[in-house]
């Protein structure tokens, strides 16, 4: 399955909508896009995983890298995920304790710890 990436802006937030499978083959495209956004000045990033069917450890690594990069720059990073199979991966790896996980993009934006809700 292909990876689809679409970006939109909601207030001060950059929302990256991801679809398909995030695995060892497609994760480099996701990493490249996240770096483009961050290096391009996005400081409040929300990654919407609502259309992701599969996520492996390579994909998780890409997300962790983006989180670290944004936090070190004083930015915020949140994930939108309401699919139980994906949520289970975050729980098993204890990454649910690392990433702010939200059921919707609106919830992620309104919960932004930087106080820049929509």
mmCIF file with all atom_site columns, C-alpha atoms in Angstrom:
data_model
loop_
_atom_site.group_PDB
_atom_site.id
_atom_site.type_symbol
_atom_site.label_atom_id
_atom_site.label_alt_id
_atom_site.label_comp_id
_atom_site.label_asym_id
_atom_site.label_entity_id
_atom_site.label_seq_id
_atom_site.pdbx_PDB_ins_code
_atom_site.Cartn_x
_atom_site.Cartn_y
_atom_site.Cartn_z
_atom_site.occupancy
_atom_site.B_iso_or_equiv
_atom_site.pdbx_formal_charge
_atom_site.auth_seq_id
_atom_site.auth_comp_id
_atom_site.auth_asym_id
_atom_site.auth_atom_id
_atom_site.pdbx_PDB_model_num
ATOM 1   C CA . UNK A 1 1   ? 0.000  0.000  0.000  1.00 0.00 ? 1   UNK A CA 1
ATOM 2   C CA . UNK A 1 2   ? 1.124  3.522  -0.733 1.00 0.00 ? 2   UNK A CA 1
ATOM 3   C CA . UNK A 1 3   ? 1.714  6.268  1.784  1.00 0.00 ? 3   UNK A CA 1
ATOM 4   C CA . UNK A 1 4   ? -0.291 9.455  1.359  1.00 0.00 ? 4   UNK A CA 1
ATOM 5   C CA . UNK A 1 5   ? 0.750  12.740 2.948  1.00 0.00 ? 5   UNK A CA 1
ATOM 6   C CA . UNK A 1 6   ? -1.327 15.919 2.927  1.00 0.00 ? 6   UNK A CA 1
ATOM 7   C CA . UNK A 1 7   ? -0.621 19.115 4.829  1.00 0.00 ? 7   UNK A CA 1
ATOM 8   C CA . UNK A 1 8   ? -3.015 21.803 5.939  1.00 0.00 ? 8   UNK A CA 1
ATOM 9   C CA . UNK A 1 9   ? -2.928 24.702 8.347  1.00 0.00 ? 9   UNK A CA 1
ATOM 10  C CA . UNK A 1 10  ? -5.372 25.135 11.208 1.00 0.00 ? 10  UNK A CA 1
ATOM 11  C CA . UNK A 1 11  ? -4.701 28.392 13.025 1.00 0.00 ? 11  UNK A CA 1
ATOM 12  C CA . UNK A 1 12  ? -1.061 28.278 14.118 1.00 0.00 ? 12  UNK A CA 1
ATOM 13  C CA . UNK A 1 13  ? -0.885 24.494 13.702 1.00 0.00 ? 13  UNK A CA 1
ATOM 14  C CA . UNK A 1 14  ? 0.429  22.487 10.794 1.00 0.00 ? 14  UNK A CA 1
ATOM 15  C CA . UNK A 1 15  ? -1.599 19.313 10.375 1.00 0.00 ? 15  UNK A CA 1
ATOM 16  C CA . UNK A 1 16  ? 0.023  16.443 8.489  1.00 0.00 ? 16  UNK A CA 1
ATOM 17  C CA . UNK A 1 17  ? -2.587 13.909 7.416  1.00 0.00 ? 17  UNK A CA 1
ATOM 18  C CA . UNK A 1 18  ? -1.042 10.483 6.897  1.00 0.00 ? 18  UNK A CA 1
ATOM 19  C CA . UNK A 1 19  ? -2.724 7.590  5.130  1.00 0.00 ? 19  UNK A CA 1
ATOM 20  C CA . UNK A 1 20  ? -1.820 4.037  4.186  1.00 0.00 ? 20  UNK A CA 1
ATOM 21  C CA . UNK A 1 21  ? 1.030  2.073  5.697  1.00 0.00 ? 21  UNK A CA 1
ATOM 22  C CA . UNK A 1 22  ? 3.980  3.537  7.589  1.00 0.00 ? 22  UNK A CA 1
ATOM 23  C CA . UNK A 1 23  ? 6.703  0.915  7.470  1.00 0.00 ? 23  UNK A CA 1
ATOM 24  C CA . UNK A 1 24  ? 10.379 0.444  6.656  1.00 0.00 ? 24  UNK A CA 1
ATOM 25  C CA . UNK A 1 25  ? 9.677  1.265  3.003  1.00 0.00 ? 25  UNK A CA 1
ATOM 26  C CA . UNK A 1 26  ? 7.488  4.353  3.444  1.00 0.00 ? 26  UNK A CA 1
ATOM 27  C CA . UNK A 1 27  ? 8.826  5.832  6.711  1.00 0.00 ? 27  UNK A CA 1
ATOM 28  C CA . UNK A 1 28  ? 11.658 7.719  4.955  1.00 0.00 ? 28  UNK A CA 1
ATOM 29  C CA . UNK A 1 29  ? 9.043  9.732  3.018  1.00 0.00 ? 29  UNK A CA 1
ATOM 30  C CA . UNK A 1 30  ? 7.267  10.573 6.278  1.00 0.00 ? 30  UNK A CA 1
ATOM 31  C CA . UNK A 1 31  ? 10.570 11.566 7.912  1.00 0.00 ? 31  UNK A CA 1
ATOM 32  C CA . UNK A 1 32  ? 11.460 13.758 4.939  1.00 0.00 ? 32  UNK A CA 1
ATOM 33  C CA . UNK A 1 33  ? 8.083  15.518 5.011  1.00 0.00 ? 33  UNK A CA 1
ATOM 34  C CA . UNK A 1 34  ? 8.216  16.125 8.766  1.00 0.00 ? 34  UNK A CA 1
ATOM 35  C CA . UNK A 1 35  ? 11.725 17.563 8.482  1.00 0.00 ? 35  UNK A CA 1
ATOM 36  C CA . UNK A 1 36  ? 10.594 19.820 5.621  1.00 0.00 ? 36  UNK A CA 1
ATOM 37  C CA . UNK A 1 37  ? 7.767  21.135 7.781  1.00 0.00 ? 37  UNK A CA 1
ATOM 38  C CA . UNK A 1 38  ? 9.904  21.661 10.883 1.00 0.00 ? 38  UNK A CA 1
ATOM 39  C CA . UNK A 1 39  ? 12.834 23.172 8.980  1.00 0.00 ? 39  UNK A CA 1
ATOM 40  C CA . UNK A 1 40  ? 10.316 25.344 7.120  1.00 0.00 ? 40  UNK A CA 1
ATOM 41  C CA . UNK A 1 41  ? 9.183  26.947 10.362 1.00 0.00 ? 41  UNK A CA 1
ATOM 42  C CA . UNK A 1 42  ? 6.329  24.750 11.619 1.00 0.00 ? 42  UNK A CA 1
ATOM 43  C CA . UNK A 1 43  ? 6.478  24.835 15.427 1.00 0.00 ? 43  UNK A CA 1
ATOM 44  C CA . UNK A 1 44  ? 3.084  23.342 16.277 1.00 0.00 ? 44  UNK A CA 1
ATOM 45  C CA . UNK A 1 45  ? 2.690  20.061 14.416 1.00 0.00 ? 45  UNK A CA 1
ATOM 46  C CA . UNK A 1 46  ? -0.233 17.655 14.600 1.00 0.00 ? 46  UNK A CA 1
ATOM 47  C CA . UNK A 1 47  ? 0.139  14.325 12.801 1.00 0.00 ? 47  UNK A CA 1
ATOM 48  C CA . UNK A 1 48  ? -3.240 12.815 11.944 1.00 0.00 ? 48  UNK A CA 1
ATOM 49  C CA . UNK A 1 49  ? -2.923 9.022  11.779 1.00 0.00 ? 49  UNK A CA 1
ATOM 50  C CA . UNK A 1 50  ? -6.659 8.546  11.160 1.00 0.00 ? 50  UNK A CA 1
ATOM 51  C CA . UNK A 1 51  ? -6.150 6.932  7.750  1.00 0.00 ? 51  UNK A CA 1
ATOM 52  C CA . UNK A 1 52  ? -3.092 4.848  8.685  1.00 0.00 ? 52  UNK A CA 1
ATOM 53  C CA . UNK A 1 53  ? -3.688 1.112  8.343  1.00 0.00 ? 53  UNK A CA 1
ATOM 54  C CA . UNK A 1 54  ? -0.306 -0.097 9.586  1.00 0.00 ? 54  UNK A CA 1
ATOM 55  C CA . UNK A 1 55  ? 2.536  1.370  11.641 1.00 0.00 ? 55  UNK A CA 1
ATOM 56  C CA . UNK A 1 56  ? 5.796  -0.427 12.392 1.00 0.00 ? 56  UNK A CA 1
ATOM 57  C CA . UNK A 1 57  ? 8.816  0.351  14.564 1.00 0.00 ? 57  UNK A CA 1
ATOM 58  C CA . UNK A 1 58  ? 10.460 2.354  11.786 1.00 0.00 ? 58  UNK A CA 1
ATOM 59  C CA . UNK A 1 59  ? 7.413  4.614  11.651 1.00 0.00 ? 59  UNK A CA 1
ATOM 60  C CA . UNK A 1 60  ? 7.437  4.964  15.426 1.00 0.00 ? 60  UNK A CA 1
ATOM 61  C CA . UNK A 1 61  ? 11.086 5.992  15.243 1.00 0.00 ? 61  UNK A CA 1
ATOM 62  C CA . UNK A 1 62  ? 10.275 8.704  12.720 1.00 0.00 ? 62  UNK A CA 1
ATOM 63  C CA . UNK A 1 63  ? 7.555  10.080 15.005 1.00 0.00 ? 63  UNK A CA 1
ATOM 64  C CA . UNK A 1 64  ? 9.871  10.017 18.046 1.00 0.00 ? 64  UNK A CA 1
ATOM 65  C CA . UNK A 1 65  ? 12.555 11.862 16.053 1.00 0.00 ? 65  UNK A CA 1
ATOM 66  C CA . UNK A 1 66  ? 10.110 14.574 15.020 1.00 0.00 ? 66  UNK A CA 1
ATOM 67  C CA . UNK A 1 67  ? 8.872  14.934 18.608 1.00 0.00 ? 67  UNK A CA 1
ATOM 68  C CA . UNK A 1 68  ? 12.431 15.367 19.920 1.00 0.00 ? 68  UNK A CA 1
ATOM 69  C CA . UNK A 1 69  ? 13.318 17.860 17.209 1.00 0.00 ? 69  UNK A CA 1
ATOM 70  C CA . UNK A 1 70  ? 10.246 20.009 17.857 1.00 0.00 ? 70  UNK A CA 1
ATOM 71  C CA . UNK A 1 71  ? 10.553 19.889 21.638 1.00 0.00 ? 71  UNK A CA 1
ATOM 72  C CA . UNK A 1 72  ? 14.208 20.937 21.473 1.00 0.00 ? 72  UNK A CA 1
ATOM 73  C CA . UNK A 1 73  ? 13.104 23.914 19.356 1.00 0.00 ? 73  UNK A CA 1
ATOM 74  C CA . UNK A 1 74  ? 10.366 24.860 21.848 1.00 0.00 ? 74  UNK A CA 1
ATOM 75  C CA . UNK A 1 75  ? 7.581  23.560 19.633 1.00 0.00 ? 75  UNK A CA 1
ATOM 76  C CA . UNK A 1 76  ? 4.743  21.123 20.191 1.00 0.00 ? 76  UNK A CA 1
ATOM 77  C CA . UNK A 1 77  ? 3.936  17.785 18.588 1.00 0.00 ? 77  UNK A CA 1
ATOM 78  C CA . UNK A 1 78  ? 0.746  15.771 18.926 1.00 0.00 ? 78  UNK A CA 1
ATOM 79  C CA . UNK A 1 79  ? -0.752 12.698 17.324 1.00 0.00 ? 79  UNK A CA 1
ATOM 80  C CA . UNK A 1 80  ? -4.348 12.097 16.295 1.00 0.00 ? 80  UNK A CA 1
ATOM 81  C CA . UNK A 1 81  ? -5.246 8.432  16.560 1.00 0.00 ? 81  UNK A CA 1
ATOM 82  C CA . UNK A 1 82  ? -8.521 6.723  17.354 1.00 0.00 ? 82  UNK A CA 1
ATOM 83  C CA . UNK A 1 83  ? -7.857 3.280  15.863 1.00 0.00 ? 83  UNK A CA 1
ATOM 84  C CA . UNK A 1 84  ? -7.515 0.615  18.532 1.00 0.00 ? 84  UNK A CA 1
ATOM 85  C CA . UNK A 1 85  ? -4.822 -1.437 16.705 1.00 0.00 ? 85  UNK A CA 1
ATOM 86  C CA . UNK A 1 86  ? -2.589 1.626  16.490 1.00 0.00 ? 86  UNK A CA 1
ATOM 87  C CA . UNK A 1 87  ? -3.368 2.750  20.030 1.00 0.00 ? 87  UNK A CA 1
ATOM 88  C CA . UNK A 1 88  ? -2.372 -0.734 21.200 1.00 0.00 ? 88  UNK A CA 1
ATOM 89  C CA . UNK A 1 89  ? 1.056  -0.287 19.593 1.00 0.00 ? 89  UNK A CA 1
ATOM 90  C CA . UNK A 1 90  ? 1.541  2.992  21.473 1.00 0.00 ? 90  UNK A CA 1
ATOM 91  C CA . UNK A 1 91  ? 0.459  1.347  24.757 1.00 0.00 ? 91  UNK A CA 1
ATOM 92  C CA . UNK A 1 92  ? 2.675  -1.744 24.305 1.00 0.00 ? 92  UNK A CA 1
ATOM 93  C CA . UNK A 1 93  ? 5.725  0.408  23.572 1.00 0.00 ? 93  UNK A CA 1
ATOM 94  C CA . UNK A 1 94  ? 4.796  2.861  26.378 1.00 0.00 ? 94  UNK A CA 1
ATOM 95  C CA . UNK A 1 95  ? 4.865  5.639  23.776 1.00 0.00 ? 95  UNK A CA 1
ATOM 96  C CA . UNK A 1 96  ? 1.372  6.595  24.918 1.00 0.00 ? 96  UNK A CA 1
ATOM 97  C CA . UNK A 1 97  ? 3.261  8.122  27.863 1.00 0.00 ? 97  UNK A CA 1
ATOM 98  C CA . UNK A 1 98  ? 5.512  10.094 25.498 1.00 0.00 ? 98  UNK A CA 1
ATOM 99  C CA . UNK A 1 99  ? 3.177  11.350 22.793 1.00 0.00 ? 99  UNK A CA 1
ATOM 100 C CA . UNK A 1 100 ? 0.116  13.492 23.356 1.00 0.00 ? 100 UNK A CA 1
ATOM 101 C CA . UNK A 1 101 ? -2.553 11.255 21.731 1.00 0.00 ? 101 UNK A CA 1
ATOM 102 C CA . UNK A 1 102 ? -5.920 12.729 20.764 1.00 0.00 ? 102 UNK A CA 1
ATOM 103 C CA . UNK A 1 103 ? -9.053 11.348 19.077 1.00 0.00 ? 103 UNK A CA 1
ATOM 104 C CA . UNK A 1 104 ? -9.488 14.323 16.708 1.00 0.00 ? 104 UNK A CA 1
ATOM 105 C CA . UNK A 1 105 ? -7.473 17.170 15.204 1.00 0.00 ? 105 UNK A CA 1
ATOM 106 C CA . UNK A 1 106 ? -9.624 19.690 17.092 1.00 0.00 ? 106 UNK A CA 1
ATOM 107 C CA . UNK A 1 107 ? -8.887 17.948 20.397 1.00 0.00 ? 107 UNK A CA 1
ATOM 108 C CA . UNK A 1 108 ? -5.144 18.004 19.654 1.00 0.00 ? 108 UNK A CA 1
ATOM 109 C CA . UNK A 1 109 ? -5.162 21.697 18.781 1.00 0.00 ? 109 UNK A CA 1
ATOM 110 C CA . UNK A 1 110 ? -7.267 22.699 21.777 1.00 0.00 ? 110 UNK A CA 1
ATOM 111 C CA . UNK A 1 111 ? -5.025 20.694 24.133 1.00 0.00 ? 111 UNK A CA 1
ATOM 112 C CA . UNK A 1 112 ? -1.798 22.249 22.809 1.00 0.00 ? 112 UNK A CA 1
ATOM 113 C CA . UNK A 1 113 ? 0.416  22.852 25.875 1.00 0.00 ? 113 UNK A CA 1
ATOM 114 C CA . UNK A 1 114 ? 1.873  25.964 24.255 1.00 0.00 ? 114 UNK A CA 1
ATOM 115 C CA . UNK A 1 115 ? -1.495 27.630 24.727 1.00 0.00 ? 115 UNK A CA 1
ATOM 116 C CA . UNK A 1 116 ? -2.050 28.191 21.037 1.00 0.00 ? 116 UNK A CA 1
ATOM 117 C CA . UNK A 1 117 ? -5.454 26.550 20.707 1.00 0.00 ? 117 UNK A CA 1
ATOM 118 C CA . UNK A 1 118 ? -7.559 27.358 17.662 1.00 0.00 ? 118 UNK A CA 1
#
